[in-house]
């Protein structure tokens, strides 16, 4: 299974010539300063020299542009904003999006909720280490890696400026949170930092434990990052969790049916998260759920993620409002036709009392970045059109590496 995030822990001599491997050089939120400096400097020297020699290094400049427009529009909603970032989520396996197997009964039930939106969206990237910094900084264009570096549109920073208690709990590792500003949250825990001896099976229960510890007295931004349904798909399931039989007749059949069980646990986890939060507060609740990227299950002979291919950016998007919360216009219409992570981030920013716009923003053109944060590994460009009958029409185009507007 091709999983760039898992393959890029150690830079090799050919790493610099393959942009999909540059994740190995991202600085870590809790890494030693000397090591982070070494990683960044190594990337700057090695990558530039590999493409154009030492002379190119001297003239190298980052691709940037006009700053994003960020302005306050209030103090933010007085309530609880719950943001669930799923892992390796393939909507085609979810009954909420038409799969005949009842894999996601909770998410499917939200389709009948009058204050809920359930649709297929488009992720910021095809790998977690690209999606997280892009999502939390509202980076729209793949080539604008200056946006997460400056952090002026960072959701965590914006929330803090308006007095929110910000809680970030992850069932994964801290090296995935480069440029997210998660370390500035009131509470930031990843399993490797806060509970390194926790068993992998059922590791996502750490998210429920965080909810149980939260008082929810103040206005709160609660960010929960799941481990399921990353490969190996049965590794992170609670002991005994197997709502669907596993087909062992072939390796591909086993992976597909095991993934189905992982998706079912993701749905049950989402149900328990919502139940736990609603049981602890009467404040208005906004619930936002999505995935960091798709997971290929043999489509076109491809498996896993981190690959720039058709449908690699398709992820679930769920937005719900309870306890008197509402989804203000124009978001009910904007979020129904292939909403991007950038647009979902704009919605969250508005809840926090901020308006954020890219100067290059267009409602028709969408992007999913490849496995390099700066766009050096190419990206997916989509053209979106809403037909007269209300149908959402999206056309994908793969943009190869080395192409910038």
Short mmCIF file of C-alpha atoms in Angstrom, two decimals:
data_model
loop_
_atom_site.label_atom_id
_atom_site.label_comp_id
_atom_site.label_asym_id
_atom_site.label_seq_id
_atom_site.Cartn_x
_atom_site.Cartn_y
_atom_site.Cartn_z
CA UNK A 1 0.00 0.00 0.00
CA UNK A 2 1.39 3.33 -1.03
CA UNK A 3 1.27 5.67 1.94
CA UNK A 4 3.66 8.58 1.59
CA UNK A 5 3.38 9.64 5.21
CA UNK A 6 4.59 6.24 6.34
CA UNK A 7 7.39 5.99 3.82
CA UNK A 8 8.97 9.37 4.44
CA UNK A 9 10.43 9.11 7.90
CA UNK A 10 14.03 9.02 6.72
CA UNK A 11 15.33 11.27 3.95
CA UNK A 12 17.28 9.33 1.38
CA UNK A 13 19.71 10.52 -1.28
CA UNK A 14 16.98 10.58 -3.96
CA UNK A 15 14.40 12.30 -1.75
CA UNK A 16 15.09 15.79 -3.03
CA UNK A 17 14.19 14.87 -6.62
CA UNK A 18 10.79 13.48 -5.61
CA UNK A 19 8.50 16.20 -4.26
CA UNK A 20 6.11 13.64 -2.76
CA UNK A 21 8.86 12.77 -0.27
CA UNK A 22 9.44 16.28 1.10
CA UNK A 23 7.18 15.63 4.11
CA UNK A 24 10.23 14.06 5.72
CA UNK A 25 11.70 17.58 6.05
CA UNK A 26 8.75 19.36 7.68
CA UNK A 27 9.65 20.79 11.12
CA UNK A 28 7.79 19.22 14.03
CA UNK A 29 5.78 21.24 16.62
CA UNK A 30 7.67 19.64 19.51
CA UNK A 31 10.90 18.80 17.71
CA UNK A 32 14.21 20.08 18.99
CA UNK A 33 15.06 23.47 17.50
CA UNK A 34 18.41 22.20 16.20
CA UNK A 35 16.79 19.25 14.42
CA UNK A 36 14.06 21.41 12.92
CA UNK A 37 16.68 23.87 11.66
CA UNK A 38 18.62 20.99 10.15
CA UNK A 39 15.52 19.63 8.40
CA UNK A 40 14.56 22.98 6.88
CA UNK A 41 18.10 23.86 5.83
CA UNK A 42 18.66 20.41 4.32
CA UNK A 43 15.50 20.73 2.28
CA UNK A 44 16.37 24.24 1.05
CA UNK A 45 19.85 23.20 -0.08
CA UNK A 46 19.10 19.70 -1.33
CA UNK A 47 15.84 20.31 -3.15
CA UNK A 48 16.98 23.47 -4.93
CA UNK A 49 20.37 22.09 -5.88
CA UNK A 50 18.79 18.87 -7.17
CA UNK A 51 16.65 20.80 -9.64
CA UNK A 52 18.94 23.57 -10.78
CA UNK A 53 22.34 23.33 -9.19
CA UNK A 54 23.89 25.65 -6.63
CA UNK A 55 23.29 28.67 -8.87
CA UNK A 56 19.54 28.03 -8.63
CA UNK A 57 19.78 28.05 -4.84
CA UNK A 58 21.11 31.59 -4.86
CA UNK A 59 18.16 32.85 -6.89
CA UNK A 60 15.47 30.66 -5.34
CA UNK A 61 12.34 32.38 -4.12
CA UNK A 62 9.19 30.96 -2.58
CA UNK A 63 6.00 31.23 -4.59
CA UNK A 64 3.76 33.73 -2.85
CA UNK A 65 1.29 36.42 -3.74
CA UNK A 66 -1.01 39.03 -2.31
CA UNK A 67 -1.78 38.40 1.38
CA UNK A 68 -5.09 36.84 2.28
CA UNK A 69 -7.75 39.25 3.50
CA UNK A 70 -8.52 38.64 7.18
CA UNK A 71 -10.89 40.91 9.10
CA UNK A 72 -13.01 40.59 12.28
CA UNK A 73 -16.80 40.54 11.86
CA UNK A 74 -17.75 40.09 15.51
CA UNK A 75 -16.65 38.24 18.60
CA UNK A 76 -17.70 34.79 17.38
CA UNK A 77 -20.57 32.53 18.41
CA UNK A 78 -21.12 31.84 22.10
CA UNK A 79 -21.19 28.07 21.99
CA UNK A 80 -19.19 24.94 21.24
CA UNK A 81 -17.66 24.30 17.82
CA UNK A 82 -16.70 20.64 17.39
CA UNK A 83 -14.41 19.88 14.46
CA UNK A 84 -13.70 16.20 13.72
CA UNK A 85 -10.89 15.53 11.23
CA UNK A 86 -11.18 11.93 10.11
CA UNK A 87 -8.44 9.79 8.61
CA UNK A 88 -8.41 8.09 5.19
CA UNK A 89 -12.14 8.52 4.54
CA UNK A 90 -13.65 7.12 1.35
CA UNK A 91 -17.27 8.29 0.88
CA UNK A 92 -18.04 5.48 -1.58
CA UNK A 93 -17.87 2.99 1.30
CA UNK A 94 -20.31 5.01 3.44
CA UNK A 95 -24.05 4.33 3.42
CA UNK A 96 -24.55 8.05 4.04
CA UNK A 97 -23.46 8.49 0.41
CA UNK A 98 -25.24 5.55 -1.18
CA UNK A 99 -23.25 2.45 -0.27
CA UNK A 100 -25.80 -0.43 0.07
CA UNK A 101 -24.17 -1.76 3.24
CA UNK A 102 -25.26 0.07 6.46
CA UNK A 103 -21.71 1.19 7.24
CA UNK A 104 -22.53 4.70 8.50
CA UNK A 105 -26.04 4.69 10.02
CA UNK A 106 -25.37 7.72 12.23
CA UNK A 107 -24.09 9.96 9.45
CA UNK A 108 -26.89 8.71 7.20
CA UNK A 109 -29.46 9.65 9.87
CA UNK A 110 -28.28 13.26 9.74
CA UNK A 111 -29.63 13.55 6.19
CA UNK A 112 -33.12 13.92 7.69
CA UNK A 113 -31.97 16.56 10.19
CA UNK A 114 -33.30 20.02 9.16
CA UNK A 115 -30.21 21.78 10.52
CA UNK A 116 -27.65 19.40 9.00
CA UNK A 117 -25.72 19.17 5.74
CA UNK A 118 -24.31 15.82 4.56
CA UNK A 119 -22.39 15.89 1.29
CA UNK A 120 -19.18 14.91 -0.49
CA UNK A 121 -16.46 17.53 -0.30
CA UNK A 122 -12.94 18.07 -1.56
CA UNK A 123 -9.93 17.77 0.74
CA UNK A 124 -7.08 20.28 0.80
CA UNK A 125 -4.49 17.59 0.08
CA UNK A 126 -3.97 13.88 -0.59
CA UNK A 127 -1.83 13.30 2.53
CA UNK A 128 -2.36 14.21 6.18
CA UNK A 129 0.83 16.28 6.52
CA UNK A 130 -0.35 18.46 3.65
CA UNK A 131 -4.04 18.66 4.53
CA UNK A 132 -3.69 19.66 8.19
CA UNK A 133 -1.58 22.82 7.67
CA UNK A 134 -3.63 23.79 4.62
CA UNK A 135 -6.97 23.28 6.37
CA UNK A 136 -6.12 25.07 9.59
CA UNK A 137 -4.60 28.01 7.71
CA UNK A 138 -7.26 28.17 4.98
CA UNK A 139 -4.66 27.74 2.26
CA UNK A 140 -6.63 27.62 -0.98
CA UNK A 141 -3.96 27.54 -3.68
CA UNK A 142 -1.49 24.61 -3.69
CA UNK A 143 1.46 26.87 -4.50
CA UNK A 144 0.81 29.32 -1.62
CA UNK A 145 2.90 27.61 1.07
CA UNK A 146 3.61 31.08 2.48
CA UNK A 147 0.09 31.07 3.97
CA UNK A 148 0.67 28.40 6.67
CA UNK A 149 4.13 29.81 7.35
CA UNK A 150 2.81 33.29 8.18
CA UNK A 151 -0.25 31.90 9.98
CA UNK A 152 -2.32 35.09 9.62
CA UNK A 153 -5.44 33.11 8.68
CA UNK A 154 -4.83 30.27 11.14
CA UNK A 155 -8.07 29.06 12.75
CA UNK A 156 -6.49 28.30 16.13
CA UNK A 157 -4.88 31.74 16.31
CA UNK A 158 -8.10 33.44 15.21
CA UNK A 159 -10.07 31.55 17.85
CA UNK A 160 -7.61 32.55 20.57
CA UNK A 161 -7.85 36.21 19.56
CA UNK A 162 -11.61 36.12 20.18
CA UNK A 163 -11.38 34.47 23.57
CA UNK A 164 -12.13 30.85 22.73
CA UNK A 165 -10.84 27.94 24.72
CA UNK A 166 -9.09 25.87 22.06
CA UNK A 167 -8.67 22.13 22.61
CA UNK A 168 -6.78 19.90 20.17
CA UNK A 169 -6.81 16.16 20.86
CA UNK A 170 -5.28 13.76 18.36
CA UNK A 171 -5.18 9.98 18.27
CA UNK A 172 -2.11 10.35 16.02
CA UNK A 173 1.37 11.86 16.37
CA UNK A 174 2.56 15.44 16.79
CA UNK A 175 4.76 15.46 13.66
CA UNK A 176 1.56 15.73 11.58
CA UNK A 177 0.77 19.18 13.01
CA UNK A 178 3.49 21.23 11.32
CA UNK A 179 2.35 24.85 10.77
CA UNK A 180 -1.07 24.24 12.37
CA UNK A 181 -0.31 26.36 15.49
CA UNK A 182 -1.81 23.53 17.56
CA UNK A 183 0.93 24.05 20.14
CA UNK A 184 -0.66 27.45 20.94
CA UNK A 185 -3.97 25.84 21.94
CA UNK A 186 -5.07 25.78 25.58
CA UNK A 187 -4.81 22.00 25.39
CA UNK A 188 -2.85 20.09 22.74
CA UNK A 189 -2.29 16.38 23.10
CA UNK A 190 -1.20 13.73 20.64
CA UNK A 191 -0.92 10.09 21.62
CA UNK A 192 2.86 9.99 21.29
CA UNK A 193 3.27 12.98 23.64
CA UNK A 194 0.53 12.47 26.21
CA UNK A 195 -0.13 8.73 26.27
CA UNK A 196 2.72 6.90 24.49
CA UNK A 197 1.93 3.56 26.12
CA UNK A 198 -1.70 3.48 25.00
CA UNK A 199 -2.62 0.41 22.97
CA UNK A 200 -3.29 0.98 19.28
CA UNK A 201 -6.54 -1.00 19.38
CA UNK A 202 -9.33 1.44 20.14
CA UNK A 203 -6.89 4.37 20.38
CA UNK A 204 -9.62 6.82 19.27
CA UNK A 205 -11.29 6.51 22.66
CA UNK A 206 -8.78 9.12 23.80
CA UNK A 207 -11.03 11.65 22.03
CA UNK A 208 -14.02 10.64 24.16
CA UNK A 209 -11.90 10.88 27.28
CA UNK A 210 -10.99 14.46 26.34
CA UNK A 211 -14.67 15.37 26.00
CA UNK A 212 -15.36 13.89 29.41
CA UNK A 213 -12.66 16.13 30.90
CA UNK A 214 -13.93 19.34 29.30
CA UNK A 215 -16.20 21.68 31.34
CA UNK A 216 -17.55 23.54 28.27
CA UNK A 217 -18.16 26.63 30.42
CA UNK A 218 -16.55 29.05 27.95
CA UNK A 219 -17.01 29.33 24.22
CA UNK A 220 -14.93 26.47 22.90
CA UNK A 221 -13.28 25.24 19.71
CA UNK A 222 -12.83 21.49 20.13
CA UNK A 223 -10.66 19.83 17.46
CA UNK A 224 -10.62 16.02 17.42
CA UNK A 225 -8.30 14.09 15.10
CA UNK A 226 -9.03 10.38 14.60
CA UNK A 227 -6.70 7.48 13.78
CA UNK A 228 -9.27 5.14 12.20
CA UNK A 229 -9.45 4.33 9.23
CA UNK A 230 -5.74 4.40 8.53
CA UNK A 231 -4.05 1.23 7.33
CA UNK A 232 -3.71 -1.41 8.57
CA UNK A 233 -7.48 -1.04 8.74
CA UNK A 234 -8.09 -3.45 11.60
CA UNK A 235 -5.18 -2.21 13.74
CA UNK A 236 -7.04 0.66 15.43
CA UNK A 237 -10.44 -0.97 15.93
CA UNK A 238 -11.68 -1.65 19.47
CA UNK A 239 -11.29 -5.30 20.48
CA UNK A 240 -14.15 -7.38 19.10
CA UNK A 241 -15.40 -4.72 16.67
CA UNK A 242 -16.46 -6.53 13.48
CA UNK A 243 -20.00 -5.60 12.38
CA UNK A 244 -19.32 -6.99 8.89
CA UNK A 245 -17.65 -10.29 7.97
CA UNK A 246 -14.12 -10.15 6.60
CA UNK A 247 -13.56 -11.80 3.23
CA UNK A 248 -10.21 -13.60 3.30
CA UNK A 249 -10.46 -15.10 -0.18
CA UNK A 250 -7.85 -12.65 -1.46
CA UNK A 251 -5.63 -9.87 -0.16
CA UNK A 252 -7.67 -7.18 -1.90
CA UNK A 253 -10.99 -8.58 -0.64
CA UNK A 254 -9.62 -8.73 2.90
CA UNK A 255 -8.46 -5.12 2.76
CA UNK A 256 -11.75 -3.87 1.33
CA UNK A 257 -13.91 -5.66 3.88
CA UNK A 258 -11.63 -4.75 6.78
CA UNK A 259 -11.79 -1.12 5.68
CA UNK A 260 -15.60 -1.38 5.74
CA UNK A 261 -15.40 -2.27 9.44
CA UNK A 262 -13.06 0.66 10.05
CA UNK A 263 -15.55 3.04 8.42
CA UNK A 264 -18.31 1.61 10.60
CA UNK A 265 -16.21 2.37 13.69
CA UNK A 266 -15.59 5.90 12.45
CA UNK A 267 -19.35 6.38 12.21
CA UNK A 268 -19.92 4.96 15.68
CA UNK A 269 -17.14 7.16 17.04
CA UNK A 270 -18.82 10.21 15.51
CA UNK A 271 -22.11 9.21 17.15
CA UNK A 272 -20.44 8.85 20.53
CA UNK A 273 -18.66 12.19 20.15
CA UNK A 274 -21.93 13.99 19.41
CA UNK A 275 -23.74 12.20 22.24
CA UNK A 276 -20.97 13.02 24.72
CA UNK A 277 -20.81 16.73 23.82
CA UNK A 278 -24.59 17.15 23.81
CA UNK A 279 -24.82 15.51 27.23
CA UNK A 280 -22.34 18.00 28.72
CA UNK A 281 -23.60 21.37 27.54
CA UNK A 282 -26.79 23.27 26.74
CA UNK A 283 -24.81 25.81 24.73
CA UNK A 284 -25.37 26.00 20.97
CA UNK A 285 -23.33 23.32 19.21
CA UNK A 286 -21.86 23.41 15.72
CA UNK A 287 -20.56 20.02 14.59
CA UNK A 288 -18.24 19.80 11.57
CA UNK A 289 -16.86 16.48 10.32
CA UNK A 290 -14.65 15.76 7.35
CA UNK A 291 -11.66 13.63 6.33
CA UNK A 292 -8.04 14.50 5.67
CA UNK A 293 -8.05 12.69 2.29
CA UNK A 294 -9.63 9.81 0.44
CA UNK A 295 -8.43 6.22 0.66
CA UNK A 296 -8.06 4.27 -2.58
CA UNK A 297 -9.27 0.68 -2.39
CA UNK A 298 -8.14 -0.77 -5.69
CA UNK A 299 -9.68 1.83 -8.00
CA UNK A 300 -7.54 1.82 -11.13
CA UNK A 301 -5.21 -0.62 -9.41
CA UNK A 302 -4.27 1.93 -6.75
CA UNK A 303 -4.35 1.52 -2.97
CA UNK A 304 -3.92 3.84 0.00
CA UNK A 305 -3.35 7.57 -0.28
CA UNK A 306 -0.68 10.17 -1.00
CA UNK A 307 -1.16 9.65 -4.74
CA UNK A 308 -2.22 12.32 -7.19
CA UNK A 309 -5.06 10.56 -8.98
CA UNK A 310 -8.74 10.97 -9.76
CA UNK A 311 -11.06 11.02 -6.71
CA UNK A 312 -8.11 11.21 -4.30
CA UNK A 313 -9.58 14.36 -2.74
CA UNK A 314 -13.17 13.18 -2.25
CA UNK A 315 -14.09 13.19 1.44
CA UNK A 316 -17.26 13.35 3.54
CA UNK A 317 -18.42 16.73 4.78
CA UNK A 318 -20.99 16.96 7.57
CA UNK A 319 -22.14 20.19 9.17
CA UNK A 320 -24.79 20.14 11.92
CA UNK A 321 -26.25 22.72 14.29
CA UNK A 322 -28.02 21.88 17.56
CA UNK A 323 -29.24 23.52 20.77
CA UNK A 324 -30.46 26.62 18.97
CA UNK A 325 -27.43 26.92 16.70
CA UNK A 326 -28.02 27.76 13.05
CA UNK A 327 -26.13 27.54 9.77
CA UNK A 328 -26.42 31.10 8.43
CA UNK A 329 -26.76 31.99 4.78
CA UNK A 330 -25.12 31.62 2.35
CA UNK A 331 -23.53 28.50 3.84
CA UNK A 332 -26.44 26.05 3.37
CA UNK A 333 -26.16 26.55 -0.40
CA UNK A 334 -22.36 27.02 -0.55
CA UNK A 335 -21.66 23.81 1.33
CA UNK A 336 -23.93 21.53 -0.72
CA UNK A 337 -21.97 21.43 -3.99
CA UNK A 338 -18.54 19.81 -3.47
CA UNK A 339 -17.38 22.14 -0.67
CA UNK A 340 -13.62 22.39 -0.33
CA UNK A 341 -11.65 22.37 2.90
CA UNK A 342 -10.90 26.01 2.19
CA UNK A 343 -14.62 26.82 2.15
CA UNK A 344 -15.26 24.68 5.21
CA UNK A 345 -12.48 26.59 6.95
CA UNK A 346 -14.10 29.86 5.92
CA UNK A 347 -17.32 28.70 7.57
CA UNK A 348 -15.50 27.86 10.80
CA UNK A 349 -13.69 31.21 10.68
CA UNK A 350 -17.04 33.01 10.37
CA UNK A 351 -18.33 31.15 13.42
CA UNK A 352 -15.22 32.39 15.23
CA UNK A 353 -16.00 35.97 14.19
CA UNK A 354 -13.65 36.34 11.21
CA UNK A 355 -13.88 36.75 7.48
CA UNK A 356 -11.07 35.22 5.44
CA UNK A 357 -10.65 35.44 1.68
CA UNK A 358 -7.93 34.58 -0.80
CA UNK A 359 -7.44 37.34 -3.39
CA UNK A 360 -7.55 34.59 -6.03
CA UNK A 361 -10.78 33.07 -4.73
CA UNK A 362 -13.22 31.73 -7.32
CA UNK A 363 -16.44 29.77 -6.70
CA UNK A 364 -15.84 27.73 -9.86
CA UNK A 365 -12.22 26.63 -9.41
CA UNK A 366 -11.25 24.18 -6.66
CA UNK A 367 -7.96 22.53 -5.69
CA UNK A 368 -6.66 19.45 -3.94
CA UNK A 369 -2.90 19.61 -3.38
CA UNK A 370 -0.57 16.73 -4.05
CA UNK A 371 1.73 15.26 -1.39
CA UNK A 372 3.94 18.37 -1.20
CA UNK A 373 2.74 21.40 0.81
CA UNK A 374 4.16 23.87 -1.73
CA UNK A 375 2.55 22.22 -4.74
CA UNK A 376 5.82 20.83 -6.12
CA UNK A 377 4.27 17.38 -6.57
CA UNK A 378 1.36 18.72 -8.63
CA UNK A 379 -2.31 19.03 -7.68
CA UNK A 380 -5.88 18.36 -8.77
CA UNK A 381 -7.77 21.29 -10.25
CA UNK A 382 -11.55 21.04 -10.36
CA UNK A 383 -14.13 23.11 -12.19
CA UNK A 384 -17.46 23.30 -10.36
CA UNK A 385 -20.80 24.14 -11.92
CA UNK A 386 -24.29 24.01 -10.47
CA UNK A 387 -26.75 23.02 -13.20
CA UNK A 388 -30.18 24.61 -13.59
CA UNK A 389 -31.81 21.55 -12.01
CA UNK A 390 -29.57 21.96 -8.96
CA UNK A 391 -27.18 19.13 -9.78
CA UNK A 392 -23.57 19.64 -8.80
CA UNK A 393 -21.22 19.05 -11.72
CA UNK A 394 -17.47 18.80 -11.06
CA UNK A 395 -14.74 18.12 -13.62
CA UNK A 396 -11.25 17.09 -12.44
CA UNK A 397 -7.93 17.89 -14.10
CA UNK A 398 -4.55 16.64 -12.88
CA UNK A 399 -1.85 19.31 -12.92
CA UNK A 400 1.63 17.72 -13.02
CA UNK A 401 4.56 18.74 -10.85
CA UNK A 402 6.55 21.79 -11.80
CA UNK A 403 3.55 23.76 -13.05
CA UNK A 404 2.63 27.07 -11.40
CA UNK A 405 0.15 29.67 -12.67
#
